Coordinates of C-alpha atoms and ligand atoms in Angstrom, one line a residue:
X1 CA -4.8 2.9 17.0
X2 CA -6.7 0.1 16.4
X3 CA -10.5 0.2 17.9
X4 CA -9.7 -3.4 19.7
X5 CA -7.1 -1.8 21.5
X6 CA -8.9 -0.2 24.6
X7 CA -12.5 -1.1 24.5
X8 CA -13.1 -4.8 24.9
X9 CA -16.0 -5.6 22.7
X10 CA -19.1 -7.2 24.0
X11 CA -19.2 -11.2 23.1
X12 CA -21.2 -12.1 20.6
X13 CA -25.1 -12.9 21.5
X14 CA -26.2 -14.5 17.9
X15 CA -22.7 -15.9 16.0
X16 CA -25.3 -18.5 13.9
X17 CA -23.8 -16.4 10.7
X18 CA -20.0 -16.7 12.0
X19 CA -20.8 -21.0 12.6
X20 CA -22.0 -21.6 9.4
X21 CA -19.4 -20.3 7.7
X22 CA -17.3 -22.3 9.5
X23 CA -19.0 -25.4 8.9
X24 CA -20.0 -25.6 12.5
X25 CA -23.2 -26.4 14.2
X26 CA -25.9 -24.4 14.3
X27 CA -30.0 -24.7 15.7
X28 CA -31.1 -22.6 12.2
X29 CA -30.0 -21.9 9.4
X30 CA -28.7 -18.4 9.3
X31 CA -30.1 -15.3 7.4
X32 CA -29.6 -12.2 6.0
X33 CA -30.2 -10.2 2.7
X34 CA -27.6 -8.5 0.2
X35 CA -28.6 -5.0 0.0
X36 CA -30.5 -5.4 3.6
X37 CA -30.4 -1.8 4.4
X38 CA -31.6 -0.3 1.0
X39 CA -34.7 2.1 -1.2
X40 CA -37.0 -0.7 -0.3
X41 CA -37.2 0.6 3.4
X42 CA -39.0 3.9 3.6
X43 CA -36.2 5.0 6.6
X44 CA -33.8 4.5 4.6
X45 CA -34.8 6.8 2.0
X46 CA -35.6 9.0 4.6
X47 CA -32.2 8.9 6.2
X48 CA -30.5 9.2 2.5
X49 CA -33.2 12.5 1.8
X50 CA -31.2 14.0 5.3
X51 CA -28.1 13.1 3.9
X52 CA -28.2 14.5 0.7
X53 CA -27.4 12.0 -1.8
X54 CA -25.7 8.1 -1.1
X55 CA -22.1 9.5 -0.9
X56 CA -22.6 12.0 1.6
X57 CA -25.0 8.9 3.2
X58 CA -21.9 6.4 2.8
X59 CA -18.9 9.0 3.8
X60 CA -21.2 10.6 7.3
X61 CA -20.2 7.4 10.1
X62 CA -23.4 7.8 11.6
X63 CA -26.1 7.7 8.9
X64 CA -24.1 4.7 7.8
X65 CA -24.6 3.4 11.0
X66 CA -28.5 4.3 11.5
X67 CA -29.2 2.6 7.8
X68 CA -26.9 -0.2 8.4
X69 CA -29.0 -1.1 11.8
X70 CA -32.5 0.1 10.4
X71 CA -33.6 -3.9 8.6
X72 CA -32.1 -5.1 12.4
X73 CA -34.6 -2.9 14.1
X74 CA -37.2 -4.7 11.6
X75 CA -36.3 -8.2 11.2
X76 CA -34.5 -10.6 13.2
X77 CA -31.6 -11.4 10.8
X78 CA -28.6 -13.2 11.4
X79 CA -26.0 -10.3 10.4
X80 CA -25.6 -7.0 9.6
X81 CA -23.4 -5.6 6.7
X82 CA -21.9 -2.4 6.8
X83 CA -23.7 -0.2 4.5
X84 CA -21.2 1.4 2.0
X85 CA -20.6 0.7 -1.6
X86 CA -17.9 -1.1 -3.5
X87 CA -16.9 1.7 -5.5
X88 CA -15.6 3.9 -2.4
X89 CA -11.8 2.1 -3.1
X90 CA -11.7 3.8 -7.3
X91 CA -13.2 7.2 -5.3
X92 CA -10.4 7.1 -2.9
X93 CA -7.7 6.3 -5.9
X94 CA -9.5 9.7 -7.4
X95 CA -11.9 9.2 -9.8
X96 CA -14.3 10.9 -8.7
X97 CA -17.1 8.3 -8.3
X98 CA -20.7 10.1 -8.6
X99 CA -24.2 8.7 -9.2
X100 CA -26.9 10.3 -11.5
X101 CA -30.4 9.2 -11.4
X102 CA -31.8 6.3 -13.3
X103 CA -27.9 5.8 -14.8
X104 CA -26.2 4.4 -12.0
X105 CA -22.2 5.4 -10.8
X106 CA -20.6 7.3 -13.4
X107 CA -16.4 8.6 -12.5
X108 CA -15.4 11.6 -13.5
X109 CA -11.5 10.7 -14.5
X110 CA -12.2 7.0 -15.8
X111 CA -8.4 4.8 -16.3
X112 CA -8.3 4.3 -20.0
X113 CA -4.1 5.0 -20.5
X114 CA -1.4 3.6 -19.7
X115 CA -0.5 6.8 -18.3
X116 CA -3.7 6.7 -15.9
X117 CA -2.8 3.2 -14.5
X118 CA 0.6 4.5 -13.4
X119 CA -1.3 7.4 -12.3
X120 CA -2.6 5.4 -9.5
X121 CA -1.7 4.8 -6.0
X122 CA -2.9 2.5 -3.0
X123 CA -5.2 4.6 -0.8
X124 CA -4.0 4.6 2.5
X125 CA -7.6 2.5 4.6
X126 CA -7.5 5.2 7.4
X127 CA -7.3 8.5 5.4
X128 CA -9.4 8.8 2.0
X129 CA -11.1 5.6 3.1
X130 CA -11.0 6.3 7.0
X131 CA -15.1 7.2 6.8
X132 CA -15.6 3.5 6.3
X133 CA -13.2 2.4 9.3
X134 CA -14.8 4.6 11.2
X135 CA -17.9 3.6 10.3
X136 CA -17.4 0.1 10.9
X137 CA -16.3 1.3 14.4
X138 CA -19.9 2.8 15.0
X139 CA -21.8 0.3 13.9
X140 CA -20.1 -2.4 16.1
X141 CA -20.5 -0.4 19.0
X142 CA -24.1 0.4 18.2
X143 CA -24.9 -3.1 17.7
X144 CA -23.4 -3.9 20.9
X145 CA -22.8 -8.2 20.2
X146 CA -26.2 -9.0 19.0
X147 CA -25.2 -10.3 15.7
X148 CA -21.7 -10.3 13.5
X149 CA -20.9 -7.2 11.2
X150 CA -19.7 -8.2 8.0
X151 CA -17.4 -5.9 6.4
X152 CA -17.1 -6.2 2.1
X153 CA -15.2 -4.6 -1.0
X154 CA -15.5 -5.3 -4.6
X155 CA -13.2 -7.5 -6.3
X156 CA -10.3 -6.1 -8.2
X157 CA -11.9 -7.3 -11.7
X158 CA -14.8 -6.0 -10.9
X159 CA -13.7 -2.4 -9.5
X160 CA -11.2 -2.3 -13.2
X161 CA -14.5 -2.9 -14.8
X162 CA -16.3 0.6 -13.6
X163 CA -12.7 2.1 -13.6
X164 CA -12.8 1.6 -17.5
X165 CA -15.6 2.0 -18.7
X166 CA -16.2 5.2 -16.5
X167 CA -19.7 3.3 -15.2
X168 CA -22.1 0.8 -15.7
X169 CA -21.9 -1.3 -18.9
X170 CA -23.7 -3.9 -20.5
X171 CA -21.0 -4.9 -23.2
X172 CA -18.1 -4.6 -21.3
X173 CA -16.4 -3.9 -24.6
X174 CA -13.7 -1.0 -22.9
X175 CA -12.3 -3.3 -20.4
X176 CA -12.5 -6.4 -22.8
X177 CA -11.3 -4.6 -25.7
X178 CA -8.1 -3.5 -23.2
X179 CA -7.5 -7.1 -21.6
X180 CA -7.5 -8.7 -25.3
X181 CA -5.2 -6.0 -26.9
X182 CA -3.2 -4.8 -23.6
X183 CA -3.6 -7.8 -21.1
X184 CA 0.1 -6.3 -19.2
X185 CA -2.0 -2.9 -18.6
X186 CA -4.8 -5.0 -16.9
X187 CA -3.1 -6.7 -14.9
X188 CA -0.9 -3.8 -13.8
X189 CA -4.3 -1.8 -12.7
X190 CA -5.3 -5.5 -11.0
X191 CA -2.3 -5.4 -9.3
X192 CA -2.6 -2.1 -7.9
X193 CA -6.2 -3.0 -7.0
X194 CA -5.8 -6.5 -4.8
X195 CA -3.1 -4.2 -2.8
X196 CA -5.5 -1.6 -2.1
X197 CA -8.8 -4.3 -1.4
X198 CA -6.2 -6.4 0.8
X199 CA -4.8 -3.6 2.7
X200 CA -8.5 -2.1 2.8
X201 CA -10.2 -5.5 4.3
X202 CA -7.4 -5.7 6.5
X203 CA -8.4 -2.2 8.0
X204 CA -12.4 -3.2 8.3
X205 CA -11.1 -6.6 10.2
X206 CA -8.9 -4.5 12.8
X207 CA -12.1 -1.9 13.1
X208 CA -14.7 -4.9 13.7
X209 CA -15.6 -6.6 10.9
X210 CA -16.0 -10.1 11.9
X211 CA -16.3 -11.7 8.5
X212 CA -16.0 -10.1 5.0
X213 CA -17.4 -10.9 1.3
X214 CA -15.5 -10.2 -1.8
X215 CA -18.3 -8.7 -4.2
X216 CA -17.2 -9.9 -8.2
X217 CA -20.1 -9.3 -9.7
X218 CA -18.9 -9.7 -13.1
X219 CA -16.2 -12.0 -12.7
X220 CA -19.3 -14.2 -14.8
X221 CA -18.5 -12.2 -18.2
X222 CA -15.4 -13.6 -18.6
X223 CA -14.6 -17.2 -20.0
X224 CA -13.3 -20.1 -18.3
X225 CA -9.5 -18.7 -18.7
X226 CA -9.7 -15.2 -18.3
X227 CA -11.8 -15.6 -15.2
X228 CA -8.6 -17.8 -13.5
X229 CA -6.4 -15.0 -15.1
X230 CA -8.0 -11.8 -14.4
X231 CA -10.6 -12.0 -11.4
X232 CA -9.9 -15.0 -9.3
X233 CA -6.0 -14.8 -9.5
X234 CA -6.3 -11.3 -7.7
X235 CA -9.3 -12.4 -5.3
X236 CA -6.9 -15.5 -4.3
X237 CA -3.8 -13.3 -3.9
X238 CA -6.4 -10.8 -1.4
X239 CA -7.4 -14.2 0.7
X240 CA -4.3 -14.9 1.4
X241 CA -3.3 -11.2 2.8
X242 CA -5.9 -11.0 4.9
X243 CA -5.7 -11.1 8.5
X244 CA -8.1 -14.3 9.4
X245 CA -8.1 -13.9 13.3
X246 CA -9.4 -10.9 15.4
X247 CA -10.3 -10.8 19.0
X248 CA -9.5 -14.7 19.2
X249 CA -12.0 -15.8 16.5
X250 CA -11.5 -16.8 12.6
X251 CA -12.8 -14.1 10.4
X252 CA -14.6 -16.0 7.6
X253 CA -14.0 -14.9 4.3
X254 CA -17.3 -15.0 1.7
X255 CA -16.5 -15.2 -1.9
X256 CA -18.9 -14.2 -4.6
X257 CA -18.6 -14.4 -8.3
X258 CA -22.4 -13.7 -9.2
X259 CA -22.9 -16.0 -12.5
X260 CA -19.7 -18.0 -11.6
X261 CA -21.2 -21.3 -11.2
X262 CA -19.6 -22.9 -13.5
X263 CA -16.1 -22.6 -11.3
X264 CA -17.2 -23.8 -8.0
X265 CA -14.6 -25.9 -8.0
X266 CA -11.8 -23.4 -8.5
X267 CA -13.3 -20.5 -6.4
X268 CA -13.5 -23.0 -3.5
X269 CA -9.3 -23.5 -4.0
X270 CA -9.2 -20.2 -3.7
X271 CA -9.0 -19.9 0.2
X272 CA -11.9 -18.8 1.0
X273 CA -14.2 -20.1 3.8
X274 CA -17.4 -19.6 2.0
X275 CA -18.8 -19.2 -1.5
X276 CA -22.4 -17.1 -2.4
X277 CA -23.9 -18.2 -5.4
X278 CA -26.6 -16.3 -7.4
X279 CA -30.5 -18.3 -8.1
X280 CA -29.8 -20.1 -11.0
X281 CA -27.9 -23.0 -9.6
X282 CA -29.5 -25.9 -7.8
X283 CA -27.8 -25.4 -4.3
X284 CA -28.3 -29.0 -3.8
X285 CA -26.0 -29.5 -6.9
X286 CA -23.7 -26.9 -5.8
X287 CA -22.7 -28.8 -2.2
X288 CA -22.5 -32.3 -4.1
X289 CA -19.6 -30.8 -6.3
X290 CA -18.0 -28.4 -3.1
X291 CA -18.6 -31.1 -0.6
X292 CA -16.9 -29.8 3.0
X293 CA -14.6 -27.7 1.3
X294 CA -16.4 -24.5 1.9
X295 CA -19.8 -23.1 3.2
X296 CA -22.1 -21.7 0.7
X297 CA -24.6 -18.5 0.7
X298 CA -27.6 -18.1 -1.3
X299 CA -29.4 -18.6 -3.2
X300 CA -33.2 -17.6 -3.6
X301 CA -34.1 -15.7 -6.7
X302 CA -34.7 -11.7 -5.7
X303 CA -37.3 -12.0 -7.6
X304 CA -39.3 -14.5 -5.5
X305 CA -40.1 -11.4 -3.3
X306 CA -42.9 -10.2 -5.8
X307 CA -44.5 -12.5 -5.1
X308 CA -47.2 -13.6 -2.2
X309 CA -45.2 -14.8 1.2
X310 CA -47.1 -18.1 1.0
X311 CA -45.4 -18.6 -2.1
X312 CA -42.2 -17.1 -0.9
X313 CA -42.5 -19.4 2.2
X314 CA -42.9 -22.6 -0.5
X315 CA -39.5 -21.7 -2.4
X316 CA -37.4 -21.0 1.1
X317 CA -38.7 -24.3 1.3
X318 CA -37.5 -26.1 -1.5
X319 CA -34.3 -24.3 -1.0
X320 CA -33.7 -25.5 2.5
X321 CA -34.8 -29.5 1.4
X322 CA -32.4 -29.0 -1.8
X323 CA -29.2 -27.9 0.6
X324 CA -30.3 -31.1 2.8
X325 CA -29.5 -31.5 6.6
X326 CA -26.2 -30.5 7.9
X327 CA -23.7 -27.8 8.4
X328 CA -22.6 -24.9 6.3
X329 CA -25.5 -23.2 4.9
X330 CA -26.2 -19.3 5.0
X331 CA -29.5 -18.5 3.6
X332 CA -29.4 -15.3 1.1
X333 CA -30.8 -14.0 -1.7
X334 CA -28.8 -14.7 -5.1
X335 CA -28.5 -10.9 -5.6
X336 CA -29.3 -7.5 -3.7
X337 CA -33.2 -6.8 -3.1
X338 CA -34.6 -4.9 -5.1
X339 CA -36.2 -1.3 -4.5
X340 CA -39.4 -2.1 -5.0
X341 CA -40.0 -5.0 -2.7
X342 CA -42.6 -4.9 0.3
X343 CA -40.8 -4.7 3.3
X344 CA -43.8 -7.5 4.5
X345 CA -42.2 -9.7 2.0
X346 CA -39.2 -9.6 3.1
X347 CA -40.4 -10.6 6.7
X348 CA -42.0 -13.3 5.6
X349 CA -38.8 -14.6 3.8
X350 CA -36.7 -14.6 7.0
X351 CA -38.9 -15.7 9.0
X352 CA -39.6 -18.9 6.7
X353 CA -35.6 -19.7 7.0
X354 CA -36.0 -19.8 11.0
X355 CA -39.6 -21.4 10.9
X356 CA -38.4 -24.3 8.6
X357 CA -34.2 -24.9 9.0
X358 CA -34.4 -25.9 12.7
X359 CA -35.1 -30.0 11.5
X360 CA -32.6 -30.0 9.3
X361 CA -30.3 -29.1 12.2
X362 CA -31.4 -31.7 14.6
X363 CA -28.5 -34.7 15.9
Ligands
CP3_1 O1 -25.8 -5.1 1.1 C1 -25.9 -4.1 1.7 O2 -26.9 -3.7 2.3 C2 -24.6 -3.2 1.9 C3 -24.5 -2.1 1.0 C4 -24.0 -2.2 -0.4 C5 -24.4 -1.3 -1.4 N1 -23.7 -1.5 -2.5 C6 -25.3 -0.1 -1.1 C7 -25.9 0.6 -2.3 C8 -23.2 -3.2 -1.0 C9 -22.6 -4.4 -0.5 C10 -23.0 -2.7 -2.4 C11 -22.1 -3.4 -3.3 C12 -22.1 -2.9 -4.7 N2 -22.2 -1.7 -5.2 C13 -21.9 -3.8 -5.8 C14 -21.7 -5.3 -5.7 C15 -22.9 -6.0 -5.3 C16 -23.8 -6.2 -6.4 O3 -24.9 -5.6 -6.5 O4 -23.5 -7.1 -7.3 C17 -21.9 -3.1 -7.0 C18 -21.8 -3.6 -8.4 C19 -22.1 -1.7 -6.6 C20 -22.1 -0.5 -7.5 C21 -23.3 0.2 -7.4 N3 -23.7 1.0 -6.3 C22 -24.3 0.4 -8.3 C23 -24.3 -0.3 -9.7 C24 -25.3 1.2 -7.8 C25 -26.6 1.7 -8.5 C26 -27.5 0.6 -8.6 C27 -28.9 1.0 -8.2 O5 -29.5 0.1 -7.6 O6 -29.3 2.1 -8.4 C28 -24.9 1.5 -6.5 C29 -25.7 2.3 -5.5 C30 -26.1 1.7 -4.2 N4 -25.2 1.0 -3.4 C31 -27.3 1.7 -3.6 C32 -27.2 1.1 -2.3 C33 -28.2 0.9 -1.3 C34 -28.5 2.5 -4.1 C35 -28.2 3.9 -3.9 C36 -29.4 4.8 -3.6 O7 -29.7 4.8 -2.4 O8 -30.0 5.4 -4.5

C-alpha cells in the first residue's frame, strides 16, 4: 500500500527547493550539497562503523534515515536527499554490487554477453529494492515537513557503464568497445534499464520523494551523437513515465549530465523541470542559452571548499551575480563534496547562499 494512503503527511514548512524548480518565487535562493550526508561528517562515519560497511548502511531504513538527516541537524539546507547509492538498481538485477577500499564499487557477475543482457530482469521497486522505499518512508516521517526529500537513481547509461566494465573505469573502453561493435546489445541492456529506473522513481515518488534527480554522470564521455542515442534517449523515455504529481503537488524532475554542457539545449527538450550542471560552465551563460525553459542547479566547483570561507563566501558570490536576479536557481555544488572537506566550510558555503541571494529576489 502506498505510504500516502493512511497517514496524511505534514505540509511542507521550507518548499524554497520545490519553487525554484518550478520557476516560482522564492525570498533565497535555495541550497543544498550532492553527497550532503557523506565521510566528511565525523557521524556519519560513525553511523557507517555501526553499520558495518555502506551496503549494510544503505539496505538498514534507519541508519539511512539517521545519515540522511545528520547535515540537517548541522546546517540549515534547503533539502534533504535520501542517502543510498545509484548502483542499488544493477545489485537488485544481481550483480552483486560490493565496494573495496580505495577501488571503489566492483560487481561480482559484470553483463559482458549477449547471454547476460537477456539474463536480466526489471527488479520489482518493493521487493530487492523495497529497503530504499522503505527508507524513503522513514526519512519523510522523520523529517516531519521541514524541507522536501529528494529521491534519485542513476541514469540508464551510466548504470550500463559500471554494469560492463564490472566498476569504475577511466577509459570506458568495455562499454565503448560494445556500443561501437554491438550497439543492438546496448541498447537492449538500456532498455531493460529505463524500465527498471522508471518503474523504480515511480516507487520513491509514491513513498515520498517530492522531487527526484537523474544522476548521468558519464553521459559527458560520449560524443555529440551517441550522447542523444545512448543516455538521453533513455533519460527522456524515464521523464515521460514518471508520475509528476503526488499529494497535489508537481514533483520536479532534476537532470544531470555531469560534463554535458555542451547539450543544454537538448537535455532541456528532454522533459525535465530542472537541469544541474557541473563548475566549469559560466551559469550566467548557461540561463542565456536555457532561458525559462527549465531551472538549473549548480554549479560551484567542490573544490572551492579547500579553501578559506572568506574566499568561499567571494565565489558563492560571483555565482549568485553571474545567475542574475530572478527565478529558477538552486544553488549546488557541480559535483558530490569531497571526504576531506571541513564540515566549517561547508557552513560557511550555505550560509553565504542565504546571506547574499535575498536581493536578487526582491520585486
Ligand atoms: O548526495 C547524497 O548525499 C546522497 C547519496 C549518494 C551516494 N551516492 C552516497 C555514497 C548519491 C546520490 C550517490 C550517487 C552515486 N553513486 C553516483 C552518481 C553521483 C556522482 O557522484 O556522480 C555514482 C557514480 C555512484 C557510484 C559510487 N558510489 C561510487 C563511484 C562510490 C565510491 C566513490 C567514493 O567516493 O569512494 C560510491 C560510494 C558512496 N556512495 C559513498 C557515499 C556517501 C561513499 C561510501 C563510503 O561511505 O565509503
Amino acid at each position: 500500500m502506498p505510504a500516502s494512503i493512511g497517514i496524511p503527511m505534514t505540509p511542507l514548512k521550507n518548499d524554497r527547493l520545490l519553487r525554484a524548480l518550478l520557476h516560482e518565487p522564492v525570498d533565497l535562493t535555495p541550497v543544498w550539497m550532492m553527497r550532503q550526508a557523506g565521510r566528511y561528517l565525523p557521524e556519519y562515519r560513525a553511523t557507517r562503523a555501526r553499520a558495518g560497511d555502506f551496503m549494510q548502511l544503505c539496505k538498514t531504513p534507519d541508519l539511512a534515515c539517521e545519515v540522511t538527516l545528520q547535515p540537517l541537524a548541522r546546517f540549515p539546507l534547503d533539502a534533504a536527499i535520501l542517502f543510498s547509492d545509484i548502483l542499488t538498481v544493477p545489485d537488485a538485477m544481481g550483480l552483486g554490487l560490493y565496494f573495496t577500499e580505495g577501488e571503489g564499487p566492483r560487481f561480482k557477475h559484470p553483463v559482458r554477453t549477449e547471454a547476460d543482457v537477456r539474463a536480466l530482469g526489471v527488479p520489482d521497486p518493493h521487493q530487492e529494492l523495497g529497503y530504499v522505499v522503505e527508507a524513503v518512508r522513514v526519512i519523510r516521517r522523520e523529517l516531519d515537513g521541514r524541507v522536501p526529500l529528494i529521491g534519485f537513481s542513476g541514469s540508464p547509461w551510466t548504470l550500463a557503464t559500471y554494469m560492463v566494465e564490472g566498476g569504475s573505469t577511466k577509459t570506458f573502453s568495455r562499454i565503448k568497445g560494445l556500443m561501437f561493435e554491438n550497439p543492438a546489445l546496448i541498447h537492449q541492456l538500456l532498455a531493460v534499464l529505463a524500465e527498471a529506473v522508471t518503474a523504480y522513481l515511480n516507487a520513491q515518488i509514491q513513498a515520498g520523494a517530492q522531487a527526484v534527480m537523474l544522476f548521468d554522470t558519464w553521459g559527458g564521455v560520449l560524443t555529440t551523437r551517441d550522447y542523444q542515442a545512448f543516455s538521453l534517449n533513455y533519460m527522456r523515455q524515464i521523464i515521460q513515465g514518471l508520475q509528476r504529481e503526488h499529494e497535489g503537488r508537481r514533483v520536479p524532475v532534476i537532470l544531470f549530465s555531469k560534463d554535458g554542457s555542451e547539450w543544454l539545449e537538448l537535455m532541456a527538450d528532454s522533459g525535465c523541470d530542472a537541469l544541474g550542471l557541473d563548475w566549469k560552465i559560466d551559469i550566467g551563460e548557461a540561463r542565456a542559452r536555457v532561458g525559462d525553459r527549465v531551472a538549473l542547479q549548480g554549479n560551484m566547483d567542490p573544490c572551492v571548499l579547500y579553501a578559506s570561507p572568506e574566499r568561499i563566501r567571494r565565489e558563492v558570490q560571483e555565482i549568485l551575480r553571474s545567475y542574475g536576479s530572478g527565478n529558477g536557481h538552486v544553488f549546488n555544488l557541480g559535483h558530490g563534496i569531497h571526504p576531506e572537506i571541513n564540515p566549517e566550510h561547508a557552513a560557511a558555503f550555505i550560509d553565504a547562499v542565504h546571506s547574499f541571494s535575498a536581493p536578487y529576489h526582491a520585486g
